[in-house]
Amino acid sequence: MRFAQVHKVAVYILAALSLVVLGAGGELPPVSVGLVGVGVLLSWFAEGEVVHSERYARGWNVALLLVIGLQVARVTLFGVDWLITFVELASFLQVQLLSNRRSSKNYQLITSLALLQLIAATVLGGGLSYALCFVGFVIVTPWAMTLGHLRREIEGNYLADARAGRAGVPIDVARILRSRRVVGAGLLVGSSLLAVPIFMLTAVIFLIFPRIGLGVLSIRPHNENTVAGFGNEVDLSGHGTVRNNTTVVLRIQPQELPANPPPFRSFRLRGATFDHYTGRGWSRRQHGRGAESARVERDETRYSLIRLPDPGRDEALRIVLDPLEPPVLFLPEGTVGLDIEARFENGYPRFTHLNMDRDDGIRYSGAEGVGLVYTAYLSRAQPQALPRRPAIERSRSFPRRYLQLPASLSPRVRALAAQITRGLTTPSQKAQAVERYLAAFRYTLRLESGGAAQPLEDFLFRSHAGHCEYFSTAMAVLLRAADVPTRNVTGFLGGTYNRYGRFYAVLQGDAHSWVEVWDPQRGWLTFDPTPSSGILTGARGGMFSEADAFLEALRMRWRHYIVGFDLSTQAQIARRVWRFIDARRGAGGFSMPRLRGGGGRGGGRSLSLRSLRPVVAGVVGVGLLLLLASQLRAWRRAPGMALHRARTPSQRAAQDLAHALDELLAARGVPRPPSRSLLAFARELDAGGDPLGPVAVRVATRYLAARFGDEPLEPHEFDALRRALAQARAAPPSPPPSPDGAPRP
């Protein structure tokens, strides 16, 4: 390939990678991603005289000012995230630079902006897509920088030699850029190999350098998944989470896996609970100021729900939870305690805070939008255990909360409840009877009762079909009508085994709803009235299921080894290395003491991750300002911008002559530097004995006189100067004289 073509391809790959990594991170709106992609594709065809046109450059200047004004208005008037507007502005500037590729300096600006966008993506994203694009950066960046340096030498030093008379003939830059002999495969391979030691050095720094917090790779301030059914309300007129949504929400790693794990396990993960039925759905009522939630007791990294976990006799499940909104903690049935490793900021441990509400729902804080990794310990003896809180259970309001029904509830519902539970006395017997009654209904995701004025009554007496929220709501309402305290629960039910990562993936489509029935002797008991057809009993299939599983395993490893890499992980690696060295020396093992700390340790001294957002925005903003300033200087120094616009026909004619002289100088290999005036450069040529010197001095003198001295340029004089330029263009170039005046050999 030609040198110019190779350089163009390398720079475009780099720019495309920077835009892809921003778009794949989910931070840029789809409209912005689409417009930027179209702009990059169209900029590929911006070549030749179009790029050097004054009107073309002026159009891009106006477009840039409009975009800046639009972004300022979006931030100030519409409250758009200013960091995102910076990234969008950088993307537009990248398109602009790609569309104005005039010289090596423009290519250097494109490369610099691509690296700046990679920094922004590091902070905003950090997912697997970032990792793949980063590998591309490692390979292509040496190409772009090496070729950019060569191009700068060709356009700068070679031409300087020709102007100073140190070369045999003026050098045709365009011919060199079209040459196929400048760049070969060896140069590209060799420059790529330069990235290997850099990558190794980076890896060593990453492993050794102390972590100050979660790391910039994990800051994702507005990228939480919102899953319906875990907020403050559940509406029967709509879906919770549709079954065919294959977005992974959390991953479960059992401590002990058999050689051939089952492809599917029905993990029941309890999330949110609801106590108030509105007639069209569920909500949570506030009961008493300051008494809605209590801090879960903690001992170092272990949290007590029923008791502190005992790794010796409890089953352990490691759960990797993606960031969700709201931040609900999902717990398997029988969870008695948790273990959540502390994260370190500025060398101090930072512990996650857990709060349990009056309905036994648990929410977490302090994860800064990066999800949570925790180990749930399950009691083998109490598979359905939930916390018992006697102080709450003994209160008079406790049973009444879970017997509430709206006044608008139809008498038909109460009559049906009495009919189903006639002759039964215990809560368990009544619950089983209602469960058997609803088992005859049909499971469907179609909203057959969603448009009715009373969705539940339509479900019970007409359609007899609905999704899990209808079944759980029907059971809870019927039991409440039969004087049995009941509450509605939402969570997940499922788990598809990933053989590449050896974990079970729980999807958004595994969202489920069931009920908990209060038994004064046994506590809360779980019942699930949804028919078996509505509960998945096998692994997902599909054309791309294997590819999805492989990518999900990669994401899991990326999160564990890169995003989650902190001071604690460094300490574990150090212990393993030390033990290996000791074992080789025969000195036995070595055990580092466990890091301890209370909940308040390091409180105000730890670094807030969200406080880094202004820093990141400042870095991106300063980089954009520097690039804009450099671009403006380049525009001002360009021939079309340096020669100011003319007002009169005589001035326009003089300006046309000046442009023609500049083009002639560039064609003969001696372009005028942006820092030199036209007359000063023409006199240098004349003093150096260049044959073009006398004509250049005449044209430059008349240009200045007509343009700024109000001396009209007559038509006959204009024609004479234009003929002189044409003759000079047709004449073959002669070698410039040597410094001592003697002809060159």
XYZ file of C-alpha atoms in Angstrom:
745
model
C 0.000 0.000 0.000
C 0.999 3.592 -0.491
C 2.451 5.395 2.489
C -0.370 7.927 2.671
C -2.963 5.152 2.413
C -1.357 3.076 5.197
C -1.185 6.113 7.457
C -4.794 7.001 6.709
C -5.994 3.459 7.466
C -4.043 3.306 10.756
C -5.395 6.649 11.954
C -8.949 5.741 10.973
C -8.720 2.430 12.839
C -7.513 4.292 15.923
C -10.290 6.873 15.666
C -12.914 4.184 15.056
C -11.725 2.197 18.098
C -11.991 5.277 20.304
C -15.545 5.938 19.130
C -16.552 2.275 19.394
C -15.319 1.967 22.965
C -17.336 5.051 23.945
C -20.455 3.828 22.166
C -20.178 0.257 23.437
C -19.931 1.496 27.013
C -23.523 2.660 26.801
C -22.712 6.216 27.884
C -23.451 7.947 24.560
C -27.061 8.089 23.356
C -27.780 5.878 20.295
C -28.559 8.978 18.209
C -25.123 10.451 18.945
C -23.418 7.144 18.171
C -25.263 6.881 14.847
C -24.483 10.459 13.781
C -20.813 10.107 14.693
C -20.585 6.810 12.784
C -22.075 8.365 9.660
C -19.721 11.323 9.999
C -16.660 9.063 10.209
C -17.727 7.133 7.106
C -18.326 10.308 5.079
C -15.037 11.859 6.213
C -13.129 9.016 4.504
C -13.994 10.559 1.122
C -12.879 14.099 2.038
C -9.790 14.429 -0.149
C -8.020 16.779 -2.542
C -9.021 20.337 -3.239
C -12.217 20.119 -1.193
C -10.260 19.898 2.067
C -8.173 22.964 1.156
C -11.195 25.069 0.248
C -11.709 28.194 2.331
C -15.481 27.776 2.186
C -15.157 24.182 3.399
C -13.046 25.217 6.403
C -15.399 28.096 7.196
C -18.368 25.704 7.159
C -16.703 23.437 9.719
C -15.930 26.475 11.896
C -19.587 27.439 11.932
C -20.628 23.836 12.652
C -18.215 23.643 15.596
C -19.577 26.853 17.110
C -23.135 25.572 16.718
C -22.291 22.269 18.397
C -20.568 24.037 21.294
C -23.593 26.280 21.751
C -25.929 23.296 21.590
C -23.962 21.393 24.232
C -23.881 24.408 26.554
C -27.647 24.804 26.165
C -28.244 21.109 26.881
C -26.247 21.326 30.109
C -27.662 24.616 31.376
C -31.272 24.353 30.199
C -32.009 20.633 30.089
C -29.694 19.316 32.809
C -27.816 16.859 30.578
C -24.760 15.304 32.229
C -21.861 17.640 31.446
C -19.383 14.784 31.271
C -21.443 13.145 28.523
C -21.656 16.435 26.622
C -17.855 16.690 26.770
C -17.572 13.214 25.297
C -20.074 14.059 22.553
C -18.166 17.240 21.741
C -14.916 15.255 21.557
C -16.590 12.800 19.171
C -17.774 15.639 16.921
C -14.298 17.177 16.991
C -12.891 13.813 15.925
C -15.213 13.783 12.909
C -14.162 17.334 12.111
C -10.474 16.476 12.269
C -10.981 13.419 10.080
C -12.775 15.605 7.543
C -9.920 18.166 7.456
C -6.840 16.003 6.918
C -4.455 18.528 5.353
C -1.093 17.720 6.899
C 0.775 15.627 9.428
C -0.347 17.949 12.199
C -3.991 17.088 11.542
C -3.152 13.393 11.760
C -1.332 13.983 15.047
C -4.381 15.764 16.440
C -6.582 12.809 15.428
C -4.248 10.396 17.202
C -4.104 12.575 20.332
C -7.873 12.917 20.472
C -8.309 9.151 20.053
C -6.079 8.567 23.078
C -8.045 11.203 25.019
C -11.268 9.371 24.178
C -9.707 6.119 25.366
C -9.034 7.803 28.720
C -12.662 8.923 28.887
C -13.837 5.401 28.060
C -11.580 4.039 30.807
C -13.478 6.104 33.342
C -16.964 5.816 31.864
C -16.868 2.199 30.811
C -14.356 -0.445 31.735
C -16.332 -3.428 30.482
C -15.252 -6.253 28.215
C -15.756 -4.079 25.119
C -13.173 -1.701 26.552
C -10.727 -4.576 26.963
C -11.103 -5.662 23.326
C -10.715 -2.101 22.041
C -7.710 -1.585 24.302
C -5.968 -4.530 22.627
C -6.638 -2.824 19.288
C -5.139 0.390 20.658
C -2.017 -1.454 21.766
C -1.510 -2.769 18.223
C -2.510 0.249 16.121
C -1.154 3.159 18.203
C 2.519 2.400 17.341
C 1.536 2.355 13.652
C -0.196 5.717 13.816
C 2.564 7.363 15.849
C 5.418 5.945 13.761
C 3.798 6.840 10.452
C 2.828 10.242 11.815
C 6.446 10.944 12.735
C 7.617 9.900 9.263
C 5.027 12.097 7.618
C 6.073 15.072 9.715
C 9.677 14.515 8.643
C 8.657 14.294 4.994
C 6.516 17.424 5.105
C 8.864 19.387 7.332
C 12.543 18.555 7.239
C 12.767 17.522 3.575
C 11.089 20.716 2.440
C 13.248 22.767 4.787
C 16.344 21.204 3.190
C 15.031 22.100 -0.250
C 14.297 25.704 0.726
C 17.727 26.086 2.271
C 19.447 24.708 -0.803
C 20.751 21.556 0.907
C 19.059 19.155 -1.528
C 19.797 18.431 -5.140
C 16.296 19.257 -6.368
C 13.093 20.403 -4.702
C 11.324 17.360 -3.253
C 7.860 16.401 -4.493
C 6.104 15.616 -1.219
C 2.999 14.264 -2.890
C 5.099 11.760 -4.840
C 6.739 10.505 -1.623
C 3.377 10.111 0.094
C 2.166 8.075 -2.891
C 5.234 5.859 -2.812
C 4.898 2.133 -2.076
C 8.528 1.810 -0.976
C 8.417 3.837 2.249
C 6.310 1.478 4.373
C 6.473 -2.303 4.327
C 5.160 -5.144 6.408
C 8.373 -5.201 8.435
C 7.815 -1.656 9.695
C 4.256 -2.412 10.773
C 5.202 -5.674 12.492
C 8.225 -4.132 14.159
C 6.278 -1.141 15.467
C 3.582 -3.474 16.817
C 6.220 -5.493 18.675
C 7.185 -2.304 20.492
C 3.873 -2.596 22.329
C 4.873 -5.918 23.931
C 7.388 -4.520 26.469
C 5.088 -1.541 27.101
C 2.188 -3.883 27.815
C 4.346 -6.024 30.119
C 5.553 -2.955 32.019
C 1.952 -1.764 32.353
C 0.906 -5.162 33.726
C 3.691 -5.065 36.329
C 2.686 -1.545 37.396
C -0.958 -2.657 37.577
C -0.050 -5.571 39.872
C 2.388 -3.713 42.124
C 1.113 -0.144 42.314
C -1.146 0.336 45.379
C -4.852 0.741 44.736
C -6.333 4.046 45.922
C -9.906 2.804 45.566
C -12.044 0.782 43.179
C -9.964 2.028 40.282
C -10.994 4.262 37.391
C -12.089 1.204 35.439
C -15.121 0.761 37.651
C -16.730 4.193 37.684
C -20.051 3.867 35.886
C -22.216 6.563 37.470
C -25.396 6.232 35.407
C -25.340 2.728 33.996
C -27.377 0.744 36.518
C -29.886 -1.738 35.143
C -33.452 -0.920 36.101
C -35.481 -4.087 36.669
C -39.217 -3.698 37.208
C -40.670 -5.214 40.363
C -37.945 -4.211 42.837
C -38.824 -0.559 43.365
C -41.579 0.798 45.590
C -44.527 -0.362 43.481
C -45.754 -3.295 41.384
C -48.435 -2.578 38.776
C -50.586 -5.438 37.499
C -51.410 -3.565 34.316
C -47.909 -4.151 32.945
C -45.155 -6.727 32.812
C -42.409 -7.040 35.382
C -39.481 -8.337 33.369
C -40.291 -10.235 30.186
C -39.150 -13.863 30.085
C -37.129 -13.549 26.873
C -34.834 -10.846 28.289
C -31.430 -12.554 28.400
C -29.523 -9.758 30.139
C -27.457 -11.272 32.952
C -28.250 -9.703 36.326
C -26.171 -11.811 38.688
C -23.937 -14.881 38.739
C -23.847 -17.608 41.391
C -20.741 -19.669 42.091
C -21.401 -22.606 44.453
C -18.453 -23.476 46.643
C -18.729 -27.129 45.690
C -19.609 -28.102 42.120
C -19.873 -31.698 40.880
C -17.902 -32.876 37.883
C -20.970 -32.484 35.641
C -23.182 -29.763 37.158
C -26.852 -29.712 36.135
C -27.526 -27.250 33.298
C -30.213 -25.522 35.338
C -30.863 -24.954 39.039
C -33.890 -23.254 40.531
C -32.184 -20.728 42.774
C -34.909 -18.745 44.544
C -33.399 -15.329 45.241
C -35.496 -13.128 47.484
C -35.402 -9.421 46.671
C -38.172 -6.943 47.511
C -41.356 -7.366 49.602
C -44.656 -5.481 49.509
C -47.277 -5.177 52.230
C -49.937 -2.812 50.816
C -52.399 -3.907 48.118
C -53.871 -0.988 46.140
C -56.426 -2.861 44.043
C -54.250 -2.631 40.922
C -50.904 -3.617 42.375
C -48.613 -3.469 45.391
C -46.714 -0.790 47.256
C -44.769 -0.343 50.466
C -46.293 1.691 53.279
C -44.287 3.755 55.741
C -44.864 2.676 59.353
C -43.304 4.888 61.961
C -40.600 7.501 61.661
C -37.092 6.092 61.853
C -38.330 2.535 62.336
C -38.453 1.431 58.704
C -34.996 -0.121 58.511
C -32.204 -1.258 60.769
C -28.485 -1.599 60.125
C -27.407 -5.224 59.745
C -24.868 -6.149 62.411
C -21.353 -6.760 61.154
C -18.235 -8.431 62.537
C -15.322 -7.502 60.260
C -16.524 -8.612 56.807
C -19.262 -10.967 58.079
C -22.881 -9.874 58.404
C -25.461 -11.500 60.648
C -28.983 -11.959 59.312
C -29.983 -14.808 61.621
C -26.494 -15.495 62.952
C -22.895 -15.060 61.861
C -21.947 -17.445 59.065
C -20.062 -20.633 59.874
C -18.042 -21.748 56.833
C -17.525 -25.148 58.425
C -21.195 -26.166 58.412
C -22.962 -23.718 56.080
C -23.236 -23.960 52.304
C -21.490 -21.031 50.611
C -22.650 -19.358 47.381
C -20.534 -16.584 45.896
C -22.803 -14.071 44.141
C -21.671 -11.409 41.680
C -24.437 -8.829 41.392
C -24.461 -6.257 38.602
C -25.393 -2.669 39.512
C -29.169 -2.412 39.820
C -31.579 0.370 40.529
C -32.783 0.183 43.268
C -29.783 -1.433 45.058
C -31.577 -4.544 46.311
C -29.611 -7.467 47.742
C -30.827 -10.844 46.459
C -30.534 -13.717 48.914
C -31.103 -17.459 48.411
C -33.546 -19.254 50.668
C -32.027 -20.229 53.985
C -29.396 -17.478 54.075
C -28.228 -16.968 57.649
C -25.317 -14.623 57.072
C -23.129 -12.892 54.502
C -19.495 -12.175 53.843
C -18.641 -9.044 51.845
C -14.979 -8.247 51.424
C -13.968 -4.686 52.225
C -12.744 -2.444 49.441
C -9.750 -0.219 50.036
C -9.481 3.488 49.376
C -6.285 5.324 50.236
C -5.171 2.208 52.064
C -8.202 2.155 54.370
C -10.903 -0.530 54.277
C -14.355 0.567 53.221
C -17.199 -1.719 54.255
C -20.558 -2.082 52.584
C -23.531 -0.950 54.655
C -26.594 -3.208 54.703
C -30.029 -2.129 55.874
C -32.944 -4.487 56.555
C -36.446 -3.037 56.338
C -39.494 -4.147 58.327
C -40.403 -6.621 55.566
C -36.962 -8.290 55.700
C -35.814 -6.750 52.432
C -32.131 -5.816 52.359
C -30.547 -2.958 50.466
C -26.900 -2.035 50.241
C -24.966 1.204 49.983
C -21.388 2.211 49.413
C -20.888 0.266 46.174
C -20.721 3.462 44.073
C -22.695 2.021 41.157
C -20.437 -0.961 40.493
C -22.640 -3.727 41.860
C -21.653 -6.028 44.674
C -19.771 -9.274 45.204
C -20.809 -11.223 48.305
C -20.891 -14.743 49.716
C -24.221 -16.014 51.061
C -24.055 -18.744 53.710
C -27.066 -21.079 53.731
C -28.132 -23.169 56.679
C -28.487 -26.817 55.708
C -30.851 -27.369 58.663
C -33.157 -24.376 58.037
C -33.679 -24.128 54.273
C -36.494 -21.557 54.557
C -35.263 -19.568 57.540
C -35.970 -15.841 57.705
C -34.952 -13.476 60.526
C -37.215 -13.554 63.583
C -37.638 -10.154 65.212
C -39.796 -10.644 68.317
C -40.077 -6.926 69.073
C -41.807 -6.359 65.731
C -43.779 -9.597 65.741
C -45.306 -8.855 69.137
C -46.549 -5.415 68.095
C -50.286 -5.069 67.498
C -49.755 -3.554 64.057
C -47.686 -6.493 62.813
C -50.502 -8.880 61.724
C -52.796 -6.033 60.643
C -50.218 -4.793 58.138
C -50.453 -8.064 56.226
C -54.249 -8.305 56.367
C -54.872 -4.950 54.676
C -57.280 -4.975 51.721
C -58.783 -2.011 49.847
C -62.396 -1.068 50.529
C -63.118 -1.455 46.822
C -62.353 -5.181 46.905
C -65.271 -7.094 45.388
C -67.392 -9.274 47.706
C -66.960 -12.010 45.111
C -63.275 -12.248 46.051
C -64.088 -12.587 49.752
C -66.724 -15.209 48.968
C -64.231 -17.159 46.845
C -61.650 -17.060 49.670
C -64.219 -18.370 52.153
C -65.212 -21.133 49.746
C -61.621 -22.296 49.132
C -60.593 -22.298 52.826
C -63.854 -23.607 54.341
C -63.151 -26.014 57.216
C -59.376 -25.210 57.350
C -57.790 -23.691 60.433
C -54.017 -23.275 60.131
C -52.300 -20.760 57.815
C -50.406 -23.569 56.074
C -53.583 -25.504 55.301
C -55.302 -22.447 53.871
C -52.224 -21.545 51.811
C -51.999 -25.029 50.337
C -55.702 -24.944 49.447
C -55.361 -21.633 47.596
C -52.223 -22.920 45.874
C -54.092 -25.982 44.614
C -57.001 -23.834 43.408
C -54.744 -21.525 41.354
C -52.812 -24.456 39.881
C -55.710 -24.958 37.446
C -55.179 -21.477 35.939
C -53.106 -20.904 32.804
C -49.717 -19.147 32.760
C -49.194 -16.576 29.995
C -47.172 -13.423 29.390
C -50.030 -11.804 27.486
C -51.805 -9.082 29.438
C -55.252 -10.629 29.170
C -56.451 -8.857 32.333
C -54.152 -5.842 32.297
C -56.648 -3.500 30.657
C -59.527 -4.337 32.987
C -60.764 -1.869 35.602
C -60.158 -4.532 38.288
C -57.276 -6.702 36.954
C -57.324 -9.208 39.813
C -61.058 -9.867 39.613
C -60.821 -10.257 35.847
C -58.022 -12.791 36.379
C -59.984 -14.776 38.989
C -63.403 -14.814 37.346
C -62.907 -14.374 33.602
C -59.500 -14.935 31.987
C -58.011 -17.439 34.455
C -54.660 -16.625 32.800
C -51.772 -14.338 33.677
C -48.105 -14.109 34.606
C -46.497 -14.753 37.984
C -47.496 -11.404 39.508
C -51.165 -12.239 38.954
C -50.785 -15.638 40.612
C -48.909 -14.286 43.641
C -51.298 -11.344 44.001
C -54.342 -13.607 43.778
C -52.978 -15.939 46.450
C -52.008 -13.088 48.779
C -55.388 -11.353 48.469
C -57.394 -14.564 48.886
C -55.412 -15.486 52.001
C -55.804 -12.018 53.465
C -59.536 -12.286 52.828
C -59.363 -15.588 54.765
C -57.657 -13.780 57.694
C -54.147 -15.104 56.966
C -51.295 -12.494 57.111
C -49.533 -12.590 53.754
C -47.108 -10.445 51.771
C -46.010 -10.329 48.138
C -42.355 -11.031 47.262
C -40.374 -10.359 44.081
C -37.006 -11.807 43.177
C -35.435 -14.282 40.755
C -36.028 -17.954 40.163
C -33.573 -19.760 37.941
C -29.940 -20.217 37.079
C -28.395 -21.400 33.790
C -25.013 -23.101 34.112
C -22.098 -21.505 32.260
C -19.539 -24.223 31.604
C -16.854 -21.753 30.506
C -16.904 -19.808 33.762
C -18.300 -22.567 36.038
C -21.086 -20.436 37.463
C -24.861 -20.104 37.173
C -26.125 -17.028 35.355
C -29.402 -15.474 36.468
C -31.109 -13.396 33.791
C -33.592 -10.557 33.898
C -36.010 -13.022 32.317
C -35.730 -15.116 35.506
C -37.544 -12.427 37.520
C -40.373 -13.989 39.503
C -43.019 -13.253 42.126
C -44.359 -15.430 44.966
C -45.895 -15.061 48.453
C -44.852 -15.469 52.068
C -47.431 -16.619 54.620
C -47.092 -15.837 58.331
C -47.282 -18.781 60.723
C -46.957 -17.675 64.367
C -45.163 -20.912 65.235
C -42.823 -21.247 62.257
C -42.450 -17.686 60.974
C -42.689 -16.724 57.311
C -43.284 -19.643 54.907
C -42.771 -19.499 51.157
C -45.515 -20.529 48.714
C -45.407 -20.267 44.934
C -48.812 -20.531 43.208
C -47.456 -20.039 39.670
C -47.974 -23.203 37.560
C -44.897 -25.183 36.589
C -45.273 -23.966 32.988
C -44.399 -20.488 34.216
C -41.241 -21.623 35.995
C -38.325 -22.440 33.722
C -37.008 -25.940 34.245
C -34.213 -26.106 31.713
C -31.285 -24.158 30.301
C -31.765 -21.571 27.566
C -30.952 -22.566 24.025
C -30.619 -20.714 20.782
C -28.241 -20.103 17.936
C -25.905 -17.831 19.881
C -26.269 -19.345 23.348
C -22.757 -20.814 23.358
C -21.210 -17.555 22.147
C -23.163 -15.618 24.771
C -21.997 -18.021 27.479
C -18.363 -17.665 26.401
C -18.550 -13.853 26.354
C -20.267 -13.836 29.736
C -17.444 -15.958 31.158
C -14.941 -13.451 29.777
C -16.880 -10.596 31.381
C -16.854 -12.460 34.680
C -13.065 -12.882 34.578
C -12.556 -9.283 33.477
C -14.588 -8.043 36.397
C -12.863 -10.332 38.884
C -9.258 -9.858 37.799
C -9.289 -6.279 36.455
C -12.262 -4.235 37.672
C -12.276 -5.830 41.119
C -8.506 -5.696 41.554
C -7.778 -3.830 44.794
C -5.443 -3.802 47.781
C -6.993 -6.980 49.187
C -6.329 -8.847 45.936
C -2.776 -7.513 45.894
C -2.277 -8.839 49.409
C -3.553 -12.275 48.343
C -1.158 -12.327 45.374
C 1.702 -11.248 47.633
C 0.896 -14.072 50.077
C 0.871 -16.657 47.286
C 4.169 -15.394 45.863
C 5.753 -15.396 49.308
C 4.521 -18.906 50.032
C 5.886 -20.110 46.700
C 9.302 -18.567 47.449
C 9.301 -20.032 50.960
C 8.326 -23.446 49.628
C 11.205 -23.346 47.161
C 13.575 -22.421 49.975
C 12.184 -25.116 52.256
C 11.267 -22.553 54.891
C 7.606 -23.505 55.170
C 4.574 -21.365 54.584
C 3.959 -17.779 55.419
C 0.688 -16.269 56.543
C -0.052 -12.569 56.482
C -2.427 -11.336 59.174
C -5.995 -10.664 58.171
C -6.780 -6.989 57.668
C -9.203 -5.824 60.320
C -11.116 -2.668 60.826
C -14.325 -1.239 62.208
C -17.174 0.191 60.246
C -16.068 3.768 60.806
C -12.431 3.332 60.056
C -11.087 5.707 57.488
C -14.495 7.392 57.251
C -13.766 10.923 56.086
C -10.312 10.102 54.798
C -11.372 7.723 52.065
C -11.548 8.949 48.517
C -15.060 9.296 47.089
C -15.175 7.729 43.656
C -17.841 10.109 42.431
C -15.533 12.982 43.356
C -13.294 11.810 40.503
C -15.960 12.756 37.949
C -15.022 16.479 38.010
C -11.373 15.484 37.670
C -12.125 13.308 34.662
C -14.305 15.996 33.121
C -11.500 18.497 33.722
C -8.957 16.274 31.963
C -11.275 15.758 29.002
C -12.199 19.454 28.929
C -8.583 20.665 29.052
C -7.663 18.203 26.328
C -10.500 19.458 24.146
C -9.499 23.081 24.710
C -5.896 22.349 23.741
C -7.003 20.524 20.607
C -9.404 23.320 19.681
C -6.709 25.958 20.202
C -4.272 23.993 18.078
C -6.869 23.544 15.369
C -7.729 27.246 15.388
C -4.047 28.127 15.034
C -3.796 25.739 12.098
C -6.808 27.342 10.441
C -5.403 30.818 10.935
C -2.062 29.786 9.441
C -3.592 28.039 6.447
C -3.105 29.935 3.172
C -6.821 30.356 2.670
C -7.252 31.865 6.140
C -4.021 33.887 6.337
C -4.936 35.851 3.210
C -7.879 37.822 4.506
C -11.070 38.074 2.531
C -11.107 40.793 -0.059
C -13.831 43.406 -0.472
C -13.368 45.026 -3.945
C -12.904 43.349 -7.357
C -9.328 44.651 -7.454
C -8.578 43.180 -4.030
C -10.142 39.847 -5.003
C -8.013 39.759 -8.149
C -4.872 40.409 -6.072
C -5.863 37.699 -3.669
C -6.345 35.255 -6.554
C -2.796 36.009 -7.690
C -1.494 35.382 -4.146
C -3.310 32.039 -4.013
C -1.922 31.088 -7.421
C 1.604 31.947 -6.233
C 1.179 29.823 -3.098
C -0.034 26.881 -5.178
C 2.895 27.281 -7.568
C 5.388 27.338 -4.685
C 3.879 24.185 -3.200
C 3.885 22.406 -6.592
C 7.588 23.193 -7.072
C 8.413 21.751 -3.631
C 9.063 25.024 -1.794
C 5.791 25.855 0.013
C 5.640 29.058 2.004
C 5.856 28.453 5.745
C 2.767 29.674 7.665
C 5.010 31.908 9.770
C 6.433 33.892 6.772
C 4.658 36.623 4.865
C 4.283 36.330 1.104
C 6.640 39.218 0.310
C 9.350 38.160 2.778
C 9.387 34.625 1.382
C 9.462 35.902 -2.205
C 12.496 38.086 -1.418
C 14.258 35.084 0.150
C 13.715 33.122 -3.045
C 14.977 36.008 -5.153
C 18.040 36.477 -2.949
C 18.784 32.745 -3.140
C 18.801 32.768 -6.932
C 15.594 30.844 -7.424
C 14.242 31.432 -10.986
C 10.828 31.942 -9.505
C 12.100 34.736 -7.248
C 11.585 37.774 -9.545
C 8.048 36.737 -10.492
C 7.223 35.991 -6.845
C 8.480 39.436 -5.745
C 6.387 41.165 -8.442
C 3.229 39.275 -7.497
C 3.733 39.751 -3.750
C 4.422 43.484 -4.133
C 1.358 44.106 -6.253
C -0.779 41.945 -3.932
C 0.147 44.036 -0.888
C -0.315 47.314 -2.778
C -3.748 46.340 -4.072
C -4.943 44.521 -0.963
C -3.815 46.955 1.728
C -2.516 50.073 -0.129
C -5.665 50.932 -2.085
C -3.697 50.839 -5.376
C -6.059 49.303 -7.947
C -4.822 46.312 -9.898
C -5.637 47.041 -13.507
C -6.932 44.215 -15.708
C -3.974 44.358 -18.111
C -1.546 44.186 -15.161
C -3.462 41.273 -13.673
C -3.285 39.418 -17.016
C 0.455 40.054 -17.302
C 1.187 38.710 -13.832
C -1.024 35.683 -14.420
C 0.864 34.904 -17.678
C 4.159 35.239 -15.826
C 2.999 32.714 -13.234
C 1.833 30.355 -15.966
C 5.216 30.534 -17.700
C 6.998 29.914 -14.416
C 4.772 26.889 -13.785
C 5.602 25.450 -17.236
C 9.363 26.010 -16.891
C 11.337 23.026 -15.499
C 12.743 23.617 -12.002
C 16.459 24.330 -11.823
C 18.619 23.148 -8.933
C 19.211 25.827 -6.332
C 22.772 27.107 -6.036
C 25.166 25.814 -3.408
C 25.935 27.984 -0.389
C 29.187 29.281 -1.975
C 27.489 30.240 -5.254
C 29.159 27.518 -7.348
C 26.924 25.245 -9.402
C 26.205 21.853 -7.863
C 27.802 18.787 -9.503
